Short mmCIF file of C-alpha atoms in Angstrom, two decimals:
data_model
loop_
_atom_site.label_atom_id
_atom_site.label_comp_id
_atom_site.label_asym_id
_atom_site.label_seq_id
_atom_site.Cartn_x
_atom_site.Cartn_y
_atom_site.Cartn_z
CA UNK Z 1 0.00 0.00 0.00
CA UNK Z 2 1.11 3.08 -1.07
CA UNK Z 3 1.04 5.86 1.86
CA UNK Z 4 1.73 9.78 2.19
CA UNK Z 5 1.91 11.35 5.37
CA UNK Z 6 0.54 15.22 5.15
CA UNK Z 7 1.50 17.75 8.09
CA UNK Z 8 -0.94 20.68 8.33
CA UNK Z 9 -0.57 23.32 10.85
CA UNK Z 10 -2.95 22.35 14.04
CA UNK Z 11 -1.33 22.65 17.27
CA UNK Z 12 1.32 19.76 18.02
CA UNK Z 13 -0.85 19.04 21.57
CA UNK Z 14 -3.19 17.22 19.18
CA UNK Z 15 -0.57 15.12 17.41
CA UNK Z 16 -0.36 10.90 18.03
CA UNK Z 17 2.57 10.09 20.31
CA UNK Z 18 4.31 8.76 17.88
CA UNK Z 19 4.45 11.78 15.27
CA UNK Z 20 5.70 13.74 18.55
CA UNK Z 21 8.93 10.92 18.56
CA UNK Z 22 9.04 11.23 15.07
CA UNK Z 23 8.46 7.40 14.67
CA UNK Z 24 6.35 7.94 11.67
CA UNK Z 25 8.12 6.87 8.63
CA UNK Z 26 7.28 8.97 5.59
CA UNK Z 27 6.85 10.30 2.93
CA UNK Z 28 6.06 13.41 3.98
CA UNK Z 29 4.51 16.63 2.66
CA UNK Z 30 4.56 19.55 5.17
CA UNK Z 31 2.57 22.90 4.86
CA UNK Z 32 4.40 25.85 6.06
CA UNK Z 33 6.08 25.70 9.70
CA UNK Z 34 5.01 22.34 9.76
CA UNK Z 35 7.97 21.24 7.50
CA UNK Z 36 10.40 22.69 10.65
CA UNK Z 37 8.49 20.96 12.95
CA UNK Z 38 9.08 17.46 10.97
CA UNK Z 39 12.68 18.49 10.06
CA UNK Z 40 13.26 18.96 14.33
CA UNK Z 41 12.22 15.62 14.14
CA UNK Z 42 14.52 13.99 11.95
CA UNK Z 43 12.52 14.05 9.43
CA UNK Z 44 13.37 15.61 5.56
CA UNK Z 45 9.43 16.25 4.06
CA UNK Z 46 9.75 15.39 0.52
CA UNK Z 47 7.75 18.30 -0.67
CA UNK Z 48 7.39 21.79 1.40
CA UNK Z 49 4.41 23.49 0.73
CA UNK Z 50 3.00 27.22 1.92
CA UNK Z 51 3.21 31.02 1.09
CA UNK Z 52 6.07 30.88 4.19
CA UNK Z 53 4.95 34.42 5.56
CA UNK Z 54 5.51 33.54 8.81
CA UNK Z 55 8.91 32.29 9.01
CA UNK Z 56 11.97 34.15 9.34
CA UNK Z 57 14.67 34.20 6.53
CA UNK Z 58 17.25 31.79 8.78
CA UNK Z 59 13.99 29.61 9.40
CA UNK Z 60 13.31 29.22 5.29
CA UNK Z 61 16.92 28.45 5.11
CA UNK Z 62 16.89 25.49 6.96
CA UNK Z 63 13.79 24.31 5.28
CA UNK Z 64 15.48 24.51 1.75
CA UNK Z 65 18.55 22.83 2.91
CA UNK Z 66 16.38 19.86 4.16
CA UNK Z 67 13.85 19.66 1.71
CA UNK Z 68 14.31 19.09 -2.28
CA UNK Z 69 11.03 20.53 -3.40
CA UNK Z 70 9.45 23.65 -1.54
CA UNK Z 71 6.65 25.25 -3.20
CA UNK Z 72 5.71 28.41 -2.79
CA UNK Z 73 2.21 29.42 -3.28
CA UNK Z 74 0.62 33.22 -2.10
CA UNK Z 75 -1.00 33.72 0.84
CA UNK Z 76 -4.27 35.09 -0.46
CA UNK Z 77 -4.82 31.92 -2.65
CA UNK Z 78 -8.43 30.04 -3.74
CA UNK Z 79 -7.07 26.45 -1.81
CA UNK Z 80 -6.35 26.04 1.72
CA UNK Z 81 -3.03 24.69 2.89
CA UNK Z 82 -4.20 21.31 3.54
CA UNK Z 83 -6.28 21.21 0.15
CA UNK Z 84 -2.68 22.46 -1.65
CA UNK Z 85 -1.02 19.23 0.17
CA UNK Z 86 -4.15 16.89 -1.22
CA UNK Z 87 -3.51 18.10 -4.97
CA UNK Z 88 0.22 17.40 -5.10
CA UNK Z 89 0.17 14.21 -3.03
CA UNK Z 90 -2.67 12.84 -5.42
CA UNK Z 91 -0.88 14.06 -8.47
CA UNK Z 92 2.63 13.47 -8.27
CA UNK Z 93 2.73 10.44 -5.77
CA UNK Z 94 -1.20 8.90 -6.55
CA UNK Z 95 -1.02 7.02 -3.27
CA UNK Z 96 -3.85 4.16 -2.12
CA UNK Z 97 -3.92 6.03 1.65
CA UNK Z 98 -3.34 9.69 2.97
CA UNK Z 99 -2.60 10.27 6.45
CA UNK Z 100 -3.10 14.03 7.38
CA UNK Z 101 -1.80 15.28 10.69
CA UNK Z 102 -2.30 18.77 12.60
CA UNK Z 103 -5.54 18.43 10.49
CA UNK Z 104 -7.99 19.21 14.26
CA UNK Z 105 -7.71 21.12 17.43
CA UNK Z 106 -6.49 24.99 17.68
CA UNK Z 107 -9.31 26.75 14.89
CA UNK Z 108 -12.51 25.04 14.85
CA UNK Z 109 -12.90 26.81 11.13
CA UNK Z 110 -9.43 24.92 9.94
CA UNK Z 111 -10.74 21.87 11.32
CA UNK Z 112 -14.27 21.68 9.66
CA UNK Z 113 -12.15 23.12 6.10
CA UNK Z 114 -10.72 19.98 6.67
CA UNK Z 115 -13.58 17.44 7.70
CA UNK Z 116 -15.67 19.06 5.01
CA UNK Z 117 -12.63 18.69 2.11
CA UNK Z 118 -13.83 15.63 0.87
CA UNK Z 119 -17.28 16.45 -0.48
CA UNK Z 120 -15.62 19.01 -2.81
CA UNK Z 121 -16.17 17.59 -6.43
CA UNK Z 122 -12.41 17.77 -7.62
CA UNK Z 123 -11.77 15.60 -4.38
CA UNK Z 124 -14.45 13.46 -3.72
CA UNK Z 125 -13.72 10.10 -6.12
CA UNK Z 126 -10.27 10.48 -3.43
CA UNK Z 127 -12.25 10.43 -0.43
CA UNK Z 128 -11.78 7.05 0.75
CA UNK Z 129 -8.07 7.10 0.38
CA UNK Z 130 -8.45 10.51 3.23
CA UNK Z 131 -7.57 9.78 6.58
CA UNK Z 132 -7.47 12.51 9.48
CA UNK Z 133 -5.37 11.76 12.48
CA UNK Z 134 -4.99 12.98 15.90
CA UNK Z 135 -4.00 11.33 19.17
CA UNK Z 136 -7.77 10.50 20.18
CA UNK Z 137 -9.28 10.29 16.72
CA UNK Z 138 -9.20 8.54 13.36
CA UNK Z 139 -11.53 10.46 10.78
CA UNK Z 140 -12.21 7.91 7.58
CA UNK Z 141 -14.52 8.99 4.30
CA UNK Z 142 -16.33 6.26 2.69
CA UNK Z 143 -18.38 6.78 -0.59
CA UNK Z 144 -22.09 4.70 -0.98
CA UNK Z 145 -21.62 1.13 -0.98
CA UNK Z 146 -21.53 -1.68 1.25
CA UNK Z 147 -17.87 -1.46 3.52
CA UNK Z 148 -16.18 -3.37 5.98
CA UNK Z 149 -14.23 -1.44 8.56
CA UNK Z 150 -11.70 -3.00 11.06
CA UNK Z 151 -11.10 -2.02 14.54
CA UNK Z 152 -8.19 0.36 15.34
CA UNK Z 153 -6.77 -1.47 18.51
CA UNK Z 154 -6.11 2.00 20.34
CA UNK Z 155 -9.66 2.69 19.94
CA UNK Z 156 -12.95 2.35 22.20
CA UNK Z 157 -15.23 4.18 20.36
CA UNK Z 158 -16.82 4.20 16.71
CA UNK Z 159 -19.28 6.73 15.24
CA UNK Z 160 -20.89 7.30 12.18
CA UNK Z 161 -21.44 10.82 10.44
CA UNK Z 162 -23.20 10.85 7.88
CA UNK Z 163 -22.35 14.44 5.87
CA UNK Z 164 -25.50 14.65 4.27
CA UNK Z 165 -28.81 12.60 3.77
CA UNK Z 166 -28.49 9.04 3.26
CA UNK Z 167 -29.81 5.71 3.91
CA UNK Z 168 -27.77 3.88 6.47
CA UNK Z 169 -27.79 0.38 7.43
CA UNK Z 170 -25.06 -0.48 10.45
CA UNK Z 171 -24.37 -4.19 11.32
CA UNK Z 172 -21.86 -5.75 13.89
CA UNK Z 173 -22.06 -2.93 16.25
CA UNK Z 174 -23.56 -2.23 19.46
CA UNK Z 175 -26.15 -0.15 17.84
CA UNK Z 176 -27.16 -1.24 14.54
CA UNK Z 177 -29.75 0.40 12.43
CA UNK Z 178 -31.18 -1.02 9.13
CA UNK Z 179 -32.32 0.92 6.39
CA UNK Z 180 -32.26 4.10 8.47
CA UNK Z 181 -32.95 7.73 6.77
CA UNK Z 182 -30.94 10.21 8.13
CA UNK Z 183 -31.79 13.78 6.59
CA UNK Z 184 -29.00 15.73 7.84
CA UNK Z 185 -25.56 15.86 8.79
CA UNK Z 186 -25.21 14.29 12.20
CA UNK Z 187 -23.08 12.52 14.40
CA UNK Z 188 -23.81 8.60 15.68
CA UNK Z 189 -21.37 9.10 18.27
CA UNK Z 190 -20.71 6.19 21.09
CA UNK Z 191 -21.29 3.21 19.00
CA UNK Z 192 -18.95 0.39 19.61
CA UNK Z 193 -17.89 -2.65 17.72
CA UNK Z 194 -18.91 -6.03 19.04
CA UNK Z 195 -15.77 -7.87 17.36
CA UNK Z 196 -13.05 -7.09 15.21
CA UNK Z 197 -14.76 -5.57 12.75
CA UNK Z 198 -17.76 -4.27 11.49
CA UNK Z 199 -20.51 -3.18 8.51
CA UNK Z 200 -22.42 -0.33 7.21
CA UNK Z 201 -23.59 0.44 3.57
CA UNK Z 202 -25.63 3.53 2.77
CA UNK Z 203 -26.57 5.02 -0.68
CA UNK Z 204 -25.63 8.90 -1.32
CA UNK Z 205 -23.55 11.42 0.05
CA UNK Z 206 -20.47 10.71 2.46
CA UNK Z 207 -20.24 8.98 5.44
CA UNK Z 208 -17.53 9.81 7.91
CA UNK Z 209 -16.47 6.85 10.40
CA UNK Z 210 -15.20 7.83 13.18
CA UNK Z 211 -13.03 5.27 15.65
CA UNK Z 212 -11.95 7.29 18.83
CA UNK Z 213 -10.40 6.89 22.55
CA UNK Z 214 -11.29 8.96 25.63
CA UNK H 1 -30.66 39.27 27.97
CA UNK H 2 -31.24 35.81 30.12
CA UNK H 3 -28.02 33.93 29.52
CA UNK H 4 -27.22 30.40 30.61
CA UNK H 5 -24.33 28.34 30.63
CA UNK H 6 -24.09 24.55 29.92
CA UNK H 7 -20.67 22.94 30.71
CA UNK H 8 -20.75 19.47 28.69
CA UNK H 9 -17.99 17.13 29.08
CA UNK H 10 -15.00 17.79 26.67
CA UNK H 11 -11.47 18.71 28.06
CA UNK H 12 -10.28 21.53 30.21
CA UNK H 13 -7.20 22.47 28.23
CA UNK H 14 -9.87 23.84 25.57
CA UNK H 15 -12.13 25.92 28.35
CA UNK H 16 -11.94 29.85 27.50
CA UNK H 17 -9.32 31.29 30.03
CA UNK H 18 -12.29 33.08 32.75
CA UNK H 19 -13.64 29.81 32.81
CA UNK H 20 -10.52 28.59 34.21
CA UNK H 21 -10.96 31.21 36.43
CA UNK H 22 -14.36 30.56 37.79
CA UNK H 23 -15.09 34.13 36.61
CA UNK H 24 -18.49 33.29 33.87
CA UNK H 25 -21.20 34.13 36.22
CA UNK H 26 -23.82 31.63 36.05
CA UNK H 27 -26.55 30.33 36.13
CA UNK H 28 -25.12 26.86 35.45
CA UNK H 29 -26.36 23.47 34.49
CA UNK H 30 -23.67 20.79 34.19
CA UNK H 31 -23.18 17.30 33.22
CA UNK H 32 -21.64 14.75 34.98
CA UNK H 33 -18.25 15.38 36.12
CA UNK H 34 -18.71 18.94 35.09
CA UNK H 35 -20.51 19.46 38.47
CA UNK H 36 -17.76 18.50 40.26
CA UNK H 37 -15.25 21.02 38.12
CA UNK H 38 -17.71 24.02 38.51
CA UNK H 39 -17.56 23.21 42.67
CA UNK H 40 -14.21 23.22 42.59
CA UNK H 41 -14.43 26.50 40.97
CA UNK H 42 -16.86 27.99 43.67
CA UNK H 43 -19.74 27.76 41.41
CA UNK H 44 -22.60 25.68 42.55
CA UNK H 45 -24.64 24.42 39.52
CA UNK H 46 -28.51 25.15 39.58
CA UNK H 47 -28.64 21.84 37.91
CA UNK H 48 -26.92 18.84 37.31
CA UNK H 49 -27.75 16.15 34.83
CA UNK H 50 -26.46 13.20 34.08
CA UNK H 51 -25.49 9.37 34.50
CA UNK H 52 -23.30 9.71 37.32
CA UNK H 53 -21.90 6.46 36.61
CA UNK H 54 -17.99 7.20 36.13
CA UNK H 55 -18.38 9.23 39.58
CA UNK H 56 -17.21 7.80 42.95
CA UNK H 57 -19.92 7.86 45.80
CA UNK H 58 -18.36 10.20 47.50
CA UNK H 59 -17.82 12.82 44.02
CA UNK H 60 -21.59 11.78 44.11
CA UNK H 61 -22.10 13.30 47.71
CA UNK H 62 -20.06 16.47 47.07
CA UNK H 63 -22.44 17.04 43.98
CA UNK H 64 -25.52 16.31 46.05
CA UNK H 65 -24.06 18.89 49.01
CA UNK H 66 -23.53 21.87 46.18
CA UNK H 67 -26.58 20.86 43.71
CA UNK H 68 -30.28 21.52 44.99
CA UNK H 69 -31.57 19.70 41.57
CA UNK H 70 -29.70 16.78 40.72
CA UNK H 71 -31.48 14.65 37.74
CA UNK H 72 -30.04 11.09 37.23
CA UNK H 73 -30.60 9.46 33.18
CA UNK H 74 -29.54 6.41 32.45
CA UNK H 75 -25.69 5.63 31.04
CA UNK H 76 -27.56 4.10 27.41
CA UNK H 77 -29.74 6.99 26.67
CA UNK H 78 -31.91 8.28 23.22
CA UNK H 79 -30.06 11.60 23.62
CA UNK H 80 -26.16 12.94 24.51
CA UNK H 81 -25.52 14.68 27.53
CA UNK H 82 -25.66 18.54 25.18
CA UNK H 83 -28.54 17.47 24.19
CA UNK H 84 -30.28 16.38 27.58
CA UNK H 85 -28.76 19.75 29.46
CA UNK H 86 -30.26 21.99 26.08
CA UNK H 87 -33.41 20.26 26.82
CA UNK H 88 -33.06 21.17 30.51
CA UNK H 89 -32.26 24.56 30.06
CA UNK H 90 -35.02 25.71 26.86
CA UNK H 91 -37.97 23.73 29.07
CA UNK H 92 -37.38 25.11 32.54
CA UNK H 93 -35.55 28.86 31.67
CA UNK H 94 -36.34 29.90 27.97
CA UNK H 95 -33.21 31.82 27.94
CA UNK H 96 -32.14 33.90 25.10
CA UNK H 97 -28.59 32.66 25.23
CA UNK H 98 -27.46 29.81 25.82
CA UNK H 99 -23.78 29.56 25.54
CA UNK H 100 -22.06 25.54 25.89
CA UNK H 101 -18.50 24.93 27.19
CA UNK H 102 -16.88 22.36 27.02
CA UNK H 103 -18.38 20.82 23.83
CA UNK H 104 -14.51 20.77 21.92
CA UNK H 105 -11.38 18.96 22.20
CA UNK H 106 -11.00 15.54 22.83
CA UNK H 107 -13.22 13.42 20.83
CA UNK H 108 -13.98 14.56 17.61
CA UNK H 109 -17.42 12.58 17.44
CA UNK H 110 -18.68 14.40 20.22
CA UNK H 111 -18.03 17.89 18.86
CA UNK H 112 -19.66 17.05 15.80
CA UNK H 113 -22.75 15.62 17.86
CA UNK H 114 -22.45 19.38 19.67
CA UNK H 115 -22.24 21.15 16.65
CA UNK H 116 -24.80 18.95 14.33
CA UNK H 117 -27.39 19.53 16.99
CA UNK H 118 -29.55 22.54 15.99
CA UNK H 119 -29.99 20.93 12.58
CA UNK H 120 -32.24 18.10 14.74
CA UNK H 121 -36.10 19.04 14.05
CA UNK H 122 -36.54 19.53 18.25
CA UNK H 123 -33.80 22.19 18.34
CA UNK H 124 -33.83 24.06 14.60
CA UNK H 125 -35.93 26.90 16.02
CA UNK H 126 -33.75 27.53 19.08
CA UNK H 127 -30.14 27.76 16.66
CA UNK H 128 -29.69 31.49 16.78
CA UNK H 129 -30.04 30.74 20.34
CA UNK H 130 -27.05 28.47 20.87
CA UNK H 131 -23.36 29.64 21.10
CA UNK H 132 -20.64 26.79 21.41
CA UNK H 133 -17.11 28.63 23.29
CA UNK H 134 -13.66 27.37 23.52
CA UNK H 135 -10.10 28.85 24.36
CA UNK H 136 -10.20 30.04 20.55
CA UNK H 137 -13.24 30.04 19.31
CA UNK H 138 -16.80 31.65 18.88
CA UNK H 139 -19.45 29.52 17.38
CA UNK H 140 -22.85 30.62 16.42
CA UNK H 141 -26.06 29.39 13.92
CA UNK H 142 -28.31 31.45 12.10
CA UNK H 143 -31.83 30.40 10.57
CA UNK H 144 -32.23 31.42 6.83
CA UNK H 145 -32.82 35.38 6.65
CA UNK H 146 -30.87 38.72 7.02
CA UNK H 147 -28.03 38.50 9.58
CA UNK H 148 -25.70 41.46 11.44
CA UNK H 149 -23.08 40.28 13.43
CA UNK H 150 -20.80 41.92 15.53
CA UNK H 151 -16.69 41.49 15.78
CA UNK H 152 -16.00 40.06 19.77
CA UNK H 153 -12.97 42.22 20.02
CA UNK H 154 -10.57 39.06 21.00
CA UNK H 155 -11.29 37.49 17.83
CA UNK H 156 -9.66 37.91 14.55
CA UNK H 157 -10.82 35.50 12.05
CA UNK H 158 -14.34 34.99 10.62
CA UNK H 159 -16.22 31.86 9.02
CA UNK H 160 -18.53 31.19 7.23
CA UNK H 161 -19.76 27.23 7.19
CA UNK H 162 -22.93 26.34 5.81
CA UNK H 163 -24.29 23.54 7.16
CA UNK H 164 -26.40 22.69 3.85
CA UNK H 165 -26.91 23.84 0.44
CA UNK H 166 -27.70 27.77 0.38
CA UNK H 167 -27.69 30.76 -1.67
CA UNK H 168 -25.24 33.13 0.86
CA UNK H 169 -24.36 36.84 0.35
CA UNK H 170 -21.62 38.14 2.37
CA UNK H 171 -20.92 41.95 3.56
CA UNK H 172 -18.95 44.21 5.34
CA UNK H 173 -15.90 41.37 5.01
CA UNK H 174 -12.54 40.93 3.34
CA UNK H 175 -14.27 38.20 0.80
CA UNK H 176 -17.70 39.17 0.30
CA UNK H 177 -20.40 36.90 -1.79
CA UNK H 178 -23.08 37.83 -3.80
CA UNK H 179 -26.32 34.88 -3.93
CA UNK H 180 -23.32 32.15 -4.50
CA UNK H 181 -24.90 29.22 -4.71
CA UNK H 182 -23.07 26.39 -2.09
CA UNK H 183 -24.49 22.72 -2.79
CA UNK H 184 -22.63 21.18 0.62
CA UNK H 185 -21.39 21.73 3.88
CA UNK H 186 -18.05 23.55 3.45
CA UNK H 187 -16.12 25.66 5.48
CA UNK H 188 -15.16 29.40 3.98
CA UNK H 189 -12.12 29.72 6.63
CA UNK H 190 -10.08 33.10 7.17
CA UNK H 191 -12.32 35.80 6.00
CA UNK H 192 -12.24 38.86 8.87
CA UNK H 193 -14.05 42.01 9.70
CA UNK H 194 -13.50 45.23 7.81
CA UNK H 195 -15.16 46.93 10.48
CA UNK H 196 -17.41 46.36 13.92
CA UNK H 197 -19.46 44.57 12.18
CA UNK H 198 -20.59 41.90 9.16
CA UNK H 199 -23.25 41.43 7.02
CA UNK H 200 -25.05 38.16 5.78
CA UNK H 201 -27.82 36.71 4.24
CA UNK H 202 -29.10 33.05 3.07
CA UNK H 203 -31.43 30.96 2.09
CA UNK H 204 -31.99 27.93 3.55
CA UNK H 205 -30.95 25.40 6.20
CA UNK H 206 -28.64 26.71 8.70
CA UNK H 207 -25.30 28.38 8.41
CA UNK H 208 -22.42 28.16 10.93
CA UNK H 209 -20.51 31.23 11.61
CA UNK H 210 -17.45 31.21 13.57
CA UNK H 211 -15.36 33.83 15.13
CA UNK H 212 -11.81 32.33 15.93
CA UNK H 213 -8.22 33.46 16.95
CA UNK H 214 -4.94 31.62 16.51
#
């Protein structure tokens, strides 16, 4: 399986322990100051990303001698960072999963950009390859169909969000539902699996699973 | 203005600094464990709501010493604990604000649950009602219509995020919108004040506005 690793600029208290050690092997594409917070962490993004506003000449330095490929882009541009990161890691690397990090906490308005991302036309055939990760959460997109979803063994919890109206049927949970109409975003928070896996097909729109700890 | 504050359960790094403090006057109605936070705080809850389950008998007792009306729901219930203290608070004080801490961080389900909410049937017509407040951010609804809005002076960014397909116009802000047509929930991040105050209108289901600072 082909994965890329994005690093978007939410506050580091919201990272996964092991992005904080650095244990996360890449590649990496970092937006802005992100790419000196991976570099810190012995990491060398592959791409750099951002309009770089913020950072101080000495700071951009060390980012170009680390990093191959740093793109500038303005800051008053029609894409957020995170959307930026989505189009060059689908284009030039066309990988089967995305991992993006520093994608919640800090701006609740950065965080829905990013939650919301997915139902954006040019994006949404890529939806299912989208995963947002923090150190409580793991935010999946699935498109209509029937799936099967496996249990994240960190994780307690497992909710279901559907981002628009849908028909949902859930199976091998604690709460199932079966043919259910939902008519508006909403989340189905505090389900549970009952194994190692479970089930849920629905028929429009995007669903959102969410698996999460306390 | 009658003003009431709910304190759900979501972590304390994310509470707004004078709650911290134990300076937001109240009155209060908590849940669960956010009884036992207000006490410590020297605020004594007019209500408290909730399982009570994860509590210790004697947590339980300090509650029962500091909280004249303590309701007890069951742990598997048909509605979250946002939802049961919104209930609470529309039924027995038909304030005009009702402003929820405590509904970010942490679990990304449950925030979504918190902000989803006014889009249930029960709670649409209370929306423009309901303010969700964190460490860094201001979040209000508005019902389809004509909308001014005032810049809170500690803020410095300003969203826009429909929470369904609308027709919005935008005024008085660095990115204004004329009748553009949105077919999905989207956050329009980083737009700001030009003045005191904004300008909006729309035309259906319920848009999001946010007032945020890094």
């Amino acid at each position: 399986m082909k994965v890329i690793n994005l690093l978007v600029g939410g506050p580091t208290a919201e990272w996964p322990e092991a992005l904080k050690k650095g244990q996360i092997k890449g590649p990496w594409i970092g937006a802005d100051r992100g790419n000196l917070r991976l570099i810190k962490l012995g990491i060398n993004p592959t791409v750099a990303i951002g309009d770089f506003d913020s950072m101080s000449t000495d700071e951009l330095k060390v980012v170009k001698q680390h990093v191959k490929d740093v793109r500038t882009f303005p800051a008053r541009k029609d894409f957020t960072d995170t959307e930026l990161l989505l189009m060059c890691a689908i284009r030039d690397y066309d990988p089967q999963i995305i991992r993006i990090y520093g994608a919640t906490g800090g701006r609740i308005d950065h965080f829905l950009s990013n939650l919301f991302m997915v139902l954006e036309p040019r994006f949404r055939k890529y939806a299912e390859r989208v995963k947002l990760i923090d150190d409580k959460n793991s935010i999946g997109f699935y498109l209509p169909g029937k799936h099967l979803i496996h249990k994240e063994p960190d994780k307690k919890y497992l909710a279901f969000v559907p981002l628009g109206g849908m028909h949902v049927s859930l199976s091998h949970v604690e709460y199932p539902l079966d043919h259910h109409w939902i008519g508006f975003p909403r989340s189905y928070s505090s389900n549970e699996f009952i194994g190692d896996y479970a089930k849920f097909s629905f028929d429009q729109n995007i669903m959102c699973v969410i698996q999460s700890k306390d």
